Amino acid sequence: MSGIDRAREILAAADRVSVLTGAGISAESGIPTFRGAGGLWRNFRPEELATPEAFARDPELVWEWYVWRRGRIGEAQPNAGHRAIAELERRAPVFTLITQNVDGLHDRAGSRNIRKVHGDIWISRCSRCAYQRRDTATVFTGVPVCPECSAPLRPGVVWFGESLPRAVWDDAERAVHGSQVLLIAGTSAQVYPAAGLIDLARSAGSSTIEVNLDGTAYSGAVTVSLRGLCGELLPQIVA
Ligand code: NAD
Ligand code: ZN
């Protein structure tokens, strides 16, 4: 049996399904991954901008980058990989999508039960109090300020070195622990703790299916490892 057939069979037989996605699933929509080609903005590396230190040092620069990214994301469309995952949700009685992406393309493709463990680029939140709002600005007009406490607002994403939102992460762990299969798509599985969900699935005895352009540290450990584009493979294994 081919890997695709095996993956299809595992997914079709499962009532409780979790999916973990990373930047790779949005690459075919034209949104660069951080590590791949096209991940640079001006001459900065994302690791120099997506940090609390960068924001403290130069909030204008960090906001300019995020507003630029929003513009690119706003022009992009969800692709066949996002749509296949939305279709999987419609079929599985119990389904959770855990994404490391901040772009909102899964929502736009029709996914509903989503845990965004790295936050959402379309949210701005206060750097001091609990205030947050949806923010679709794609033109930089200065650092936005909190209407409640006047502190600077920041992008609603998780930066390098920050911890993940607790409740969202707890839900993600619970979902993976309670699933019969974890489908992992477009993530290098290098970024912890998100990658730890793969260990959790394996130790819970779940099947694991990986779809990725390149091999990863988990390729040898998962039940089925498929090498290729999310936009081509995901529709095939969901069909
Ligand atoms: P990553 O470490 O998750 O790596 C992306 C993986 O996807 C790589 O292994 C690559 O081989 C694979 N890939 C690339 N194109 C693919 C395709 N078409 N089909 C299948 N696999 C493909 O991602 P990263 O870019 O290093 O990002 C690190 C973190 O930064 C992410 O976890 C995320 O939080 C954030 N980020 C988010 C976005 C987004 O929201 N779209 C984009 C860039 C980075
Ligand atoms: Zn505030």
Short mmCIF file of C-alpha atoms and ligand atoms in Angstrom, two decimals:
data_model
loop_
_atom_site.label_atom_id
_atom_site.label_comp_id
_atom_site.label_asym_id
_atom_site.label_seq_id
_atom_site.Cartn_x
_atom_site.Cartn_y
_atom_site.Cartn_z
CA MET A 1 0.00 0.00 0.00
CA SER A 2 1.31 3.47 -0.82
CA GLY A 3 1.87 6.03 1.91
CA ILE A 4 -0.98 8.12 0.54
CA ASP A 5 -3.38 5.16 0.70
CA ARG A 6 -2.27 4.35 4.21
CA ALA A 7 -2.72 7.93 5.37
CA ARG A 8 -6.14 8.08 3.73
CA GLU A 9 -7.19 4.86 5.47
CA ILE A 10 -6.00 6.04 8.90
CA LEU A 11 -7.87 9.35 8.55
CA ALA A 12 -11.05 7.73 7.24
CA ALA A 13 -11.14 5.33 10.19
CA ALA A 14 -10.62 7.97 12.89
CA ASP A 15 -13.45 9.71 14.78
CA ARG A 16 -11.13 11.95 16.74
CA VAL A 17 -8.61 13.84 14.64
CA SER A 18 -6.09 16.56 15.45
CA VAL A 19 -4.00 18.48 12.95
CA LEU A 20 -0.83 20.51 13.57
CA THR A 21 0.20 22.98 10.88
CA GLY A 22 3.16 25.30 10.37
CA ALA A 23 4.33 27.97 7.95
CA GLY A 24 4.79 25.41 5.13
CA ILE A 25 1.06 25.06 4.56
CA SER A 26 0.80 28.76 3.68
CA ALA A 27 3.90 28.80 1.44
CA GLU A 28 1.85 27.90 -1.64
CA SER A 29 -0.37 30.91 -0.88
CA GLY A 30 2.73 33.06 -1.33
CA ILE A 31 3.47 33.65 2.35
CA PRO A 32 7.13 32.90 2.95
CA THR A 33 8.25 30.66 5.78
CA PHE A 34 10.84 32.25 8.07
CA ARG A 35 13.56 29.80 7.24
CA GLY A 36 12.93 29.40 3.54
CA ALA A 37 13.74 31.76 0.66
CA GLY A 38 11.84 35.04 0.76
CA GLY A 39 11.70 35.11 4.55
CA LEU A 40 13.67 38.34 4.78
CA TRP A 41 12.27 41.88 5.01
CA ARG A 42 14.71 44.65 4.08
CA ASN A 43 17.92 43.27 5.55
CA PHE A 44 16.40 41.90 8.75
CA ARG A 45 16.03 38.30 9.85
CA PRO A 46 12.68 37.47 11.51
CA GLU A 47 14.59 36.45 14.63
CA GLU A 48 15.73 40.09 14.93
CA LEU A 49 12.18 41.47 14.72
CA ALA A 50 9.87 38.89 16.31
CA THR A 51 11.20 39.35 19.84
CA PRO A 52 10.18 41.35 22.93
CA GLU A 53 13.66 42.93 22.91
CA ALA A 54 13.22 44.23 19.37
CA PHE A 55 9.84 45.72 20.32
CA ALA A 56 11.27 47.41 23.41
CA ARG A 57 14.17 48.83 21.39
CA ASP A 58 12.29 49.92 18.28
CA PRO A 59 8.50 49.49 18.31
CA GLU A 60 8.12 51.50 15.08
CA LEU A 61 10.36 49.10 13.17
CA VAL A 62 8.60 46.02 14.52
CA TRP A 63 5.15 47.45 13.75
CA GLU A 64 6.22 48.45 10.27
CA TRP A 65 7.23 44.84 9.60
CA TYR A 66 3.99 43.41 10.98
CA VAL A 67 1.85 45.84 9.02
CA TRP A 68 3.79 44.92 5.87
CA ARG A 69 3.24 41.22 6.61
CA ARG A 70 -0.50 41.84 7.11
CA GLY A 71 -0.62 43.48 3.71
CA ARG A 72 0.97 40.46 2.04
CA ILE A 73 -1.26 38.05 3.95
CA GLY A 74 -4.36 40.09 3.12
CA GLU A 75 -3.62 39.75 -0.58
CA ALA A 76 -3.04 36.00 -0.33
CA GLN A 77 -5.71 33.33 -0.71
CA PRO A 78 -6.06 30.04 1.16
CA ASN A 79 -4.82 27.11 -0.93
CA ALA A 80 -5.90 23.51 -1.53
CA GLY A 81 -4.04 22.38 1.60
CA HIS A 82 -6.00 24.73 3.87
CA ARG A 83 -9.22 23.66 2.16
CA ALA A 84 -8.46 19.94 2.63
CA ILE A 85 -8.03 20.51 6.37
CA ALA A 86 -11.37 22.36 6.52
CA GLU A 87 -12.95 19.40 4.71
CA LEU A 88 -11.42 16.98 7.22
CA GLU A 89 -13.08 18.96 10.02
CA ARG A 90 -16.48 18.64 8.37
CA ARG A 91 -16.08 14.85 8.33
CA ALA A 92 -14.50 14.02 11.67
CA PRO A 93 -16.93 13.95 14.63
CA VAL A 94 -14.25 15.36 16.94
CA PHE A 95 -11.67 17.66 15.38
CA THR A 96 -9.10 20.22 16.50
CA LEU A 97 -6.73 22.20 14.32
CA ILE A 98 -3.65 23.44 16.11
CA THR A 99 -1.74 25.96 14.04
CA GLN A 100 1.54 27.75 14.57
CA ASN A 101 0.55 30.16 11.80
CA VAL A 102 -0.64 33.64 12.58
CA ASP A 103 -2.00 34.43 9.11
CA GLY A 104 -5.69 33.52 9.50
CA LEU A 105 -5.77 31.56 6.23
CA HIS A 106 -7.24 28.49 7.96
CA ASP A 107 -10.20 30.58 9.14
CA ARG A 108 -10.69 31.92 5.63
CA ALA A 109 -10.61 28.35 4.22
CA GLY A 110 -13.49 27.35 6.51
CA SER A 111 -11.75 25.75 9.50
CA ARG A 112 -13.65 26.45 12.73
CA ASN A 113 -12.19 24.68 15.75
CA ILE A 114 -8.74 26.27 15.69
CA ARG A 115 -6.19 26.72 18.45
CA LYS A 116 -3.67 29.39 17.39
CA VAL A 117 -0.75 28.58 19.63
CA HIS A 118 1.40 31.42 18.24
CA GLY A 119 -1.40 33.99 18.19
CA ASP A 120 -3.00 35.94 15.37
CA ILE A 121 -1.45 38.73 13.29
CA TRP A 122 -4.95 40.28 12.89
CA ILE A 123 -5.12 41.02 16.62
CA SER A 124 -3.42 43.93 18.37
CA ARG A 125 -3.16 43.80 22.12
CA CYS A 126 -1.93 46.01 24.90
CA SER A 127 1.66 45.52 26.02
CA ARG A 128 0.51 46.29 29.59
CA CYS A 129 -3.19 45.56 30.26
CA ALA A 130 -5.63 42.93 28.94
CA TYR A 131 -7.05 45.11 26.16
CA GLN A 132 -7.13 43.63 22.66
CA ARG A 133 -8.91 44.25 19.39
CA ARG A 134 -9.14 42.96 15.85
CA ASP A 135 -6.92 45.12 13.69
CA THR A 136 -6.84 45.02 9.91
CA ALA A 137 -4.58 48.01 9.31
CA THR A 138 -2.11 47.29 6.51
CA VAL A 139 -0.60 50.77 6.33
CA PHE A 140 1.86 51.90 8.99
CA THR A 141 0.78 55.15 10.64
CA GLY A 142 2.74 54.91 13.89
CA VAL A 143 2.66 52.69 16.95
CA PRO A 144 -0.97 52.24 18.09
CA VAL A 145 -1.80 53.13 21.68
CA CYS A 146 -4.09 51.36 24.17
CA PRO A 147 -7.39 53.23 24.62
CA GLU A 148 -7.60 51.94 28.23
CA CYS A 149 -4.14 52.62 29.63
CA SER A 150 -2.17 54.48 26.91
CA ALA A 151 0.60 51.88 26.76
CA PRO A 152 1.75 50.86 23.26
CA LEU A 153 -0.26 48.12 21.58
CA ARG A 154 1.69 45.17 20.19
CA PRO A 155 0.91 42.53 17.58
CA GLY A 156 -1.14 39.66 19.04
CA VAL A 157 1.46 37.07 18.22
CA VAL A 158 3.86 35.02 20.31
CA TRP A 159 7.45 36.16 19.89
CA PHE A 160 10.64 34.16 20.14
CA GLY A 161 11.42 33.65 23.82
CA GLU A 162 7.81 34.18 24.98
CA SER A 163 5.60 31.51 26.44
CA LEU A 164 2.51 30.26 24.66
CA PRO A 165 -0.99 31.35 25.75
CA ARG A 166 -1.77 28.94 28.57
CA ALA A 167 -5.42 28.09 27.90
CA VAL A 168 -4.83 27.65 24.16
CA TRP A 169 -1.89 25.37 24.80
CA ASP A 170 -3.81 23.28 27.37
CA ASP A 171 -6.60 22.78 24.80
CA ALA A 172 -4.06 21.72 22.19
CA GLU A 173 -2.51 19.12 24.48
CA ARG A 174 -5.90 17.81 25.52
CA ALA A 175 -7.01 17.50 21.89
CA VAL A 176 -3.87 15.65 20.81
CA HIS A 177 -4.03 13.36 23.82
CA GLY A 178 -7.65 12.48 23.02
CA SER A 179 -7.18 11.91 19.28
CA GLN A 180 -6.61 8.70 17.37
CA VAL A 181 -4.52 10.47 14.77
CA LEU A 182 -2.35 13.56 14.55
CA LEU A 183 -1.77 14.94 11.06
CA ILE A 184 1.31 17.21 10.91
CA ALA A 185 1.55 19.48 7.86
CA GLY A 186 4.14 22.03 6.75
CA THR A 187 6.12 22.32 9.93
CA SER A 188 9.80 21.63 10.46
CA ALA A 189 8.88 20.59 14.00
CA GLN A 190 11.89 22.51 15.30
CA VAL A 191 9.95 25.06 17.28
CA TYR A 192 9.12 23.89 20.80
CA PRO A 193 6.84 23.41 22.57
CA ALA A 194 4.60 22.98 19.51
CA ALA A 195 6.76 20.16 18.21
CA GLY A 196 6.28 18.39 21.56
CA LEU A 197 2.71 17.64 20.48
CA ILE A 198 4.17 15.02 18.14
CA ASP A 199 5.87 13.30 21.08
CA LEU A 200 2.62 13.52 23.02
CA ALA A 201 0.66 11.85 20.20
CA ARG A 202 3.21 9.07 19.91
CA SER A 203 3.31 8.38 23.63
CA ALA A 204 -0.52 8.32 23.68
CA GLY A 205 -0.40 5.58 21.03
CA SER A 206 -1.98 7.68 18.26
CA SER A 207 -1.17 7.34 14.60
CA THR A 208 0.94 10.18 13.22
CA ILE A 209 0.99 11.34 9.60
CA GLU A 210 3.53 13.89 8.41
CA VAL A 211 3.22 15.92 5.20
CA ASN A 212 6.27 18.08 4.51
CA LEU A 213 8.44 19.18 1.63
CA ASP A 214 11.62 18.13 3.44
CA GLY A 215 12.41 15.43 5.93
CA THR A 216 12.26 16.44 9.59
CA ALA A 217 13.56 15.09 12.86
CA TYR A 218 10.27 13.18 13.13
CA SER A 219 10.14 11.64 9.68
CA GLY A 220 11.55 8.35 10.88
CA ALA A 221 9.30 8.18 13.92
CA VAL A 222 5.84 8.91 12.47
CA THR A 223 3.44 6.23 11.23
CA VAL A 224 3.40 7.66 7.70
CA SER A 225 5.77 10.30 6.32
CA LEU A 226 4.81 11.91 3.02
CA ARG A 227 7.29 14.15 1.21
CA GLY A 228 5.80 16.86 -1.00
CA LEU A 229 3.59 19.93 -1.23
CA CYS A 230 0.72 20.39 1.23
CA GLY A 231 -1.45 21.70 -1.59
CA GLU A 232 -1.00 18.48 -3.54
CA LEU A 233 -0.81 15.80 -0.85
CA LEU A 234 -3.46 16.97 1.63
CA PRO A 235 -6.32 16.90 -0.91
CA GLN A 236 -5.22 13.38 -1.88
CA ILE A 237 -5.23 11.99 1.64
CA VAL A 238 -8.53 13.67 2.51
CA ALA A 239 -10.21 12.54 -0.73
P1 NAD B 1 8.67 25.91 10.18
O1 NAD B 1 9.86 25.77 11.03
O2 NAD B 1 7.40 25.35 10.69
O3 NAD B 1 9.06 25.27 8.75
C1 NAD B 1 8.26 25.21 7.61
C2 NAD B 1 8.34 23.76 7.04
O4 NAD B 1 7.45 23.66 5.94
C3 NAD B 1 9.73 23.35 6.52
O5 NAD B 1 10.05 22.08 7.04
C4 NAD B 1 9.54 23.25 4.99
O6 NAD B 1 10.27 22.19 4.43
C5 NAD B 1 8.06 22.97 4.87
N1 NAD B 1 7.43 23.46 3.66
C6 NAD B 1 7.66 24.63 2.98
N2 NAD B 1 6.79 24.76 1.97
C7 NAD B 1 6.00 23.65 1.99
C8 NAD B 1 4.90 23.20 1.19
N3 NAD B 1 4.43 23.91 0.17
N4 NAD B 1 4.32 22.01 1.51
C9 NAD B 1 4.80 21.27 2.55
N5 NAD B 1 5.82 21.65 3.33
C10 NAD B 1 6.41 22.83 3.05
O7 NAD B 1 8.36 27.39 9.80
P2 NAD B 1 9.17 28.74 9.92
O8 NAD B 1 8.90 29.49 8.70
O9 NAD B 1 10.56 28.52 10.32
O10 NAD B 1 8.37 29.49 11.08
C11 NAD B 1 8.65 29.41 12.43
C12 NAD B 1 7.44 29.98 13.17
O11 NAD B 1 7.19 31.31 12.69
C13 NAD B 1 6.17 29.23 12.88
O12 NAD B 1 5.96 28.23 13.81
C14 NAD B 1 5.12 30.35 12.90
O13 NAD B 1 4.69 30.60 14.21
C15 NAD B 1 5.82 31.57 12.44
N6 NAD B 1 5.51 31.87 11.02
C16 NAD B 1 4.20 31.93 10.62
C17 NAD B 1 3.87 32.17 9.30
C18 NAD B 1 2.42 32.22 8.89
O14 NAD B 1 1.56 32.51 9.72
N7 NAD B 1 2.11 31.91 7.62
C19 NAD B 1 4.90 32.36 8.36
C20 NAD B 1 6.23 32.31 8.79
C21 NAD B 1 6.51 32.05 10.13
ZN ZN B 2 -3.72 48.87 28.03
#
